[in-house]
PDB file of C-alpha atoms in Angstrom:
ATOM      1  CA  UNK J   1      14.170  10.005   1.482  1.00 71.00           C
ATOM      2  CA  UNK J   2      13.019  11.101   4.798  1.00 83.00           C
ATOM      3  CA  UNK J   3       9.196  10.468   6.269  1.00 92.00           C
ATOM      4  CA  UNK J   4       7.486  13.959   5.705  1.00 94.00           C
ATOM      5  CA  UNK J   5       4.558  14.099   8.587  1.00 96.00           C
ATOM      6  CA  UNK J   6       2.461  15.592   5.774  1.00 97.00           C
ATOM      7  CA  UNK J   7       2.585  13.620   2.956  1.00 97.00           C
ATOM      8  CA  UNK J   8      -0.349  12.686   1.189  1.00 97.00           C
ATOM      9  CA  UNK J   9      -0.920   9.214   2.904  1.00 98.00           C
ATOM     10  CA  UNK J  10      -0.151  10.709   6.701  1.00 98.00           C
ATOM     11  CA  UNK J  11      -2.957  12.893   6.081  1.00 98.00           C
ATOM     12  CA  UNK J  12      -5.367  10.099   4.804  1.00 98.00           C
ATOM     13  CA  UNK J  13      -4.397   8.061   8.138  1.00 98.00           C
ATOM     14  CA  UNK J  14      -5.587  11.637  10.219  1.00 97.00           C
ATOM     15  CA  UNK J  15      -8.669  12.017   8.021  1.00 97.00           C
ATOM     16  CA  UNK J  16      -7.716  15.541   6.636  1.00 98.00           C
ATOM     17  CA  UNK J  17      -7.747  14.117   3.155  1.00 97.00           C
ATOM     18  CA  UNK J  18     -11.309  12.080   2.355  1.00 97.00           C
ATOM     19  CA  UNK J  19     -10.299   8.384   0.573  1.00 98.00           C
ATOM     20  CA  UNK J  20     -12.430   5.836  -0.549  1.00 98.00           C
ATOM     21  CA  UNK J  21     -11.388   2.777   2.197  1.00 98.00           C
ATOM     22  CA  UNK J  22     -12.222  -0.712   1.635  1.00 98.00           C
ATOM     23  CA  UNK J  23     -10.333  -1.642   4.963  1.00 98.00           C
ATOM     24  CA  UNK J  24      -8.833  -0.281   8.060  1.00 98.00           C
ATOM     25  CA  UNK J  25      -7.818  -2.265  11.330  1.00 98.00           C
ATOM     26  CA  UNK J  26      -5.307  -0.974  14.191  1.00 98.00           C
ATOM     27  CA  UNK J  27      -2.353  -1.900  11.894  1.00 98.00           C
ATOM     28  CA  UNK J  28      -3.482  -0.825   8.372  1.00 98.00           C
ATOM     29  CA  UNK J  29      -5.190   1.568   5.858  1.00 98.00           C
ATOM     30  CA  UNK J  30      -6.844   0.244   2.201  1.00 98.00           C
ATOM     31  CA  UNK J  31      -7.937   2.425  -0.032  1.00 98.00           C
ATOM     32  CA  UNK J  32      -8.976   2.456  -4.106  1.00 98.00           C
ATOM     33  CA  UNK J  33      -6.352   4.380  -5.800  1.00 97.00           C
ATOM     34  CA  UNK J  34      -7.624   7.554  -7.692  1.00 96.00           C
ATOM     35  CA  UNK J  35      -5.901   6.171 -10.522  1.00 95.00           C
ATOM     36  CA  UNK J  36      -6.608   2.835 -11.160  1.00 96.00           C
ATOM     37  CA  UNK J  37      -4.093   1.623 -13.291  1.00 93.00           C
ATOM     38  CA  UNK J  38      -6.560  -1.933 -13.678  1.00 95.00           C
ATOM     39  CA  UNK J  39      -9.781  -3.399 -12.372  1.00 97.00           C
ATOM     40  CA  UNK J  40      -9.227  -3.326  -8.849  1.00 97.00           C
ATOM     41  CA  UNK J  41      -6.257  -1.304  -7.951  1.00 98.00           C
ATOM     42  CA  UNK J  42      -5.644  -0.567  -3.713  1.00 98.00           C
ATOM     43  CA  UNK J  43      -3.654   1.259  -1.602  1.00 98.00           C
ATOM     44  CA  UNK J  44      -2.304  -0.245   1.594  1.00 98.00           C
ATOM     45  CA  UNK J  45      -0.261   1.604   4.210  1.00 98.00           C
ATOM     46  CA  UNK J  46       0.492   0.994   7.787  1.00 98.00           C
ATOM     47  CA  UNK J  47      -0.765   3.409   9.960  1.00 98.00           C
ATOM     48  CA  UNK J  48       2.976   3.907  11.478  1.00 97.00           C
ATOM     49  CA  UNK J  49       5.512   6.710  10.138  1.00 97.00           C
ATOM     50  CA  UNK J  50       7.605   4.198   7.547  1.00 98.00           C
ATOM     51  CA  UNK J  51       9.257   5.915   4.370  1.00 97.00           C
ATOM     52  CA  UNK J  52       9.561   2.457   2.835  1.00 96.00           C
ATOM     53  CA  UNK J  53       9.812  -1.532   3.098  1.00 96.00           C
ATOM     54  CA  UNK J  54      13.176  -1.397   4.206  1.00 96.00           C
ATOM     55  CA  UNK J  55      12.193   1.208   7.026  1.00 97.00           C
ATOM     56  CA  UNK J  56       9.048  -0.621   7.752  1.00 98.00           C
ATOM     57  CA  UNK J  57      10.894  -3.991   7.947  1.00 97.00           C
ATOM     58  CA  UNK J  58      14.020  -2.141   9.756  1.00 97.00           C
ATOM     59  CA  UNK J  59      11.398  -0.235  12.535  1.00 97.00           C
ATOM     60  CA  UNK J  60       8.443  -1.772  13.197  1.00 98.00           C
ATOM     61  CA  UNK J  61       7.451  -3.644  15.434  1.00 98.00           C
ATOM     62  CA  UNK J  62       6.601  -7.411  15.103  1.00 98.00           C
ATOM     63  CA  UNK J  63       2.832  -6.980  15.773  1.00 98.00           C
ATOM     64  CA  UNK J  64       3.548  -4.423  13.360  1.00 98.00           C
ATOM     65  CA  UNK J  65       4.692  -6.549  10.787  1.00 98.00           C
ATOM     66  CA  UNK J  66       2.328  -8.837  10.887  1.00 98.00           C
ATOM     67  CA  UNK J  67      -0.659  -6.982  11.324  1.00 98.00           C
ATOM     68  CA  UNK J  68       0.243  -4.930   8.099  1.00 98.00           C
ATOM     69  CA  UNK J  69       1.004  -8.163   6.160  1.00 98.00           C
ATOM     70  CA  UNK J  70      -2.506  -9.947   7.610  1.00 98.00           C
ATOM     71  CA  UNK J  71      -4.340  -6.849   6.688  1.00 98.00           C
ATOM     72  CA  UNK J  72      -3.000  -7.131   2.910  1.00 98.00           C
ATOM     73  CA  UNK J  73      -3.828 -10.553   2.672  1.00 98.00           C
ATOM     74  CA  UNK J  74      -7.308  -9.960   4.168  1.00 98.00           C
ATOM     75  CA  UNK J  75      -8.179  -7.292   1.471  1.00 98.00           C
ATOM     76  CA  UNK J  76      -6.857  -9.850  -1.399  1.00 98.00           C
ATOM     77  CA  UNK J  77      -9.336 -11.724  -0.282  1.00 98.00           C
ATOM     78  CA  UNK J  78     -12.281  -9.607   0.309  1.00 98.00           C
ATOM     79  CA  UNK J  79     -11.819  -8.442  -2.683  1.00 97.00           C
ATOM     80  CA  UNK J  80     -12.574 -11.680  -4.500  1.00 97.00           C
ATOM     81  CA  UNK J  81      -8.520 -12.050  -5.753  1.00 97.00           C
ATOM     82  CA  UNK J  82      -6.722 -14.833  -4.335  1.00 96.00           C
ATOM     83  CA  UNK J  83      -8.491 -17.762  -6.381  1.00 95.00           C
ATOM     84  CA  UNK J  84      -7.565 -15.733  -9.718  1.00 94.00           C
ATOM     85  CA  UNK J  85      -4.445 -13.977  -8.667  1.00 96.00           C
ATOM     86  CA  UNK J  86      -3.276 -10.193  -7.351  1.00 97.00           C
ATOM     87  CA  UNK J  87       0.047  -8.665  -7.787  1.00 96.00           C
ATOM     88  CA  UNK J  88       1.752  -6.429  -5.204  1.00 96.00           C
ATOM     89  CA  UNK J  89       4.034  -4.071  -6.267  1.00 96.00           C
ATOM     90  CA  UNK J  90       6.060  -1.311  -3.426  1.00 97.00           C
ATOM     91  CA  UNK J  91       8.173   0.970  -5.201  1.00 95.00           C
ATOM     92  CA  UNK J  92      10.744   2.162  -2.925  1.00 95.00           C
ATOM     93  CA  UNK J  93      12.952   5.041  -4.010  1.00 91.00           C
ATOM     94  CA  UNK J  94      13.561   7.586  -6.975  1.00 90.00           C
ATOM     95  CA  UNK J  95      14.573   4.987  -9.005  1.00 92.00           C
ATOM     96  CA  UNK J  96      11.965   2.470  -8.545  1.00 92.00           C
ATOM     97  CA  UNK J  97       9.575   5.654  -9.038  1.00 91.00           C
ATOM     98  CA  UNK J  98       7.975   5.891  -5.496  1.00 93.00           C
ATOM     99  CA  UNK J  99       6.328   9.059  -5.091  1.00 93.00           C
ATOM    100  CA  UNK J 100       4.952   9.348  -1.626  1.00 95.00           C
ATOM    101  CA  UNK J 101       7.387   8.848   1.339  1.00 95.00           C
ATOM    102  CA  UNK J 102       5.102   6.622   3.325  1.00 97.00           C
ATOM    103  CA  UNK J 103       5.652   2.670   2.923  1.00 98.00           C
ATOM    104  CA  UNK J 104       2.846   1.382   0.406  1.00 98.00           C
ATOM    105  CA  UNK J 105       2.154  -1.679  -1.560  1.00 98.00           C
ATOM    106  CA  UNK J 106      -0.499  -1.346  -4.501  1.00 97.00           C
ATOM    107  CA  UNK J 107      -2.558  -4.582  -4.455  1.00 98.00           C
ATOM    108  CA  UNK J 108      -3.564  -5.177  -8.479  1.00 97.00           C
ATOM    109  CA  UNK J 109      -6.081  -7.895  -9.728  1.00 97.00           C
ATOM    110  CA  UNK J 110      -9.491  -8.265 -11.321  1.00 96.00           C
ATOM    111  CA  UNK J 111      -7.703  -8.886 -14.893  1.00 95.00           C
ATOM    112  CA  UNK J 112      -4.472 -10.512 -16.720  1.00 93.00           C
ATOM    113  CA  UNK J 113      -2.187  -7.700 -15.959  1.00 92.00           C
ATOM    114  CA  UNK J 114       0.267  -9.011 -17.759  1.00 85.00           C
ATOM    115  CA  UNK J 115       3.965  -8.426 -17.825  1.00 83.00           C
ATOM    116  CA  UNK J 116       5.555  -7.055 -15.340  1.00 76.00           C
ATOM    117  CA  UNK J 117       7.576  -3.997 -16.337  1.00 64.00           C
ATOM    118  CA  UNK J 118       7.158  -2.865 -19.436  1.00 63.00           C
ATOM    119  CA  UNK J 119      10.199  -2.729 -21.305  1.00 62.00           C
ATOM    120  CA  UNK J 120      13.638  -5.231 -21.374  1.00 58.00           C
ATOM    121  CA  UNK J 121      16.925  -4.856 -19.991  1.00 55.00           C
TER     122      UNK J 121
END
């Protein structure tokens, strides 16, 4: 999979697509999914042109990498999560089922989210 400039995410970095952000630095992007899939369900993406973790952790830079990282663990915790627990999930690939070709982890908490995939191998 190859970084498309105009996927959906690239657009919410240049503010041609509106999103509801909870945080934003000079490394990151968070944003409430538009379909939250439990109580609080986010969106963060570096602002840099990744396709996935393995790009990201392949390309970037190390101010990079840690300010993405930082930023993740700064929205856990604004968001009231790390005493209870959050899961972070990047899907990375057709099979894994990503869907946008820009690097993105989906922060999950606010509820026992139980298992984590749904059916047994």
């Amino acid at each position: 999979m190859s970084y498309d400039p105009d996927n959906v995410f690239a657009r919410i970095l240049r503010k041609e697509i509106p999103a509801r952000t909870v945080y934003e630095d000079d490394f990151a992007l968070a944003f409430q999914d538009i379909a939250p899939k439990a109580p609080v369900h986010i969106l963060v993406i570096p602002k840099g042109p990744y396709v996935s973790i393995a790009d990201f952790g392949a390309k970037a830079s190390p101010e990079e990498l840690t300010g993405f990282w930082r930023a993740v663990s700064k929205v856990a915790e604004e968001q009231g999560l790390t005493e209870e627990g959050f899961r972070l999930i990047s899907n990375s690939g057709i099979n894994a089922g990503q869907e946008v070709p820009h690097f993105h982890v989906h922060l999950f908490g606010g509820a026992v989210l139980g298992p984590l995939l749904a059916k047994e191998f």
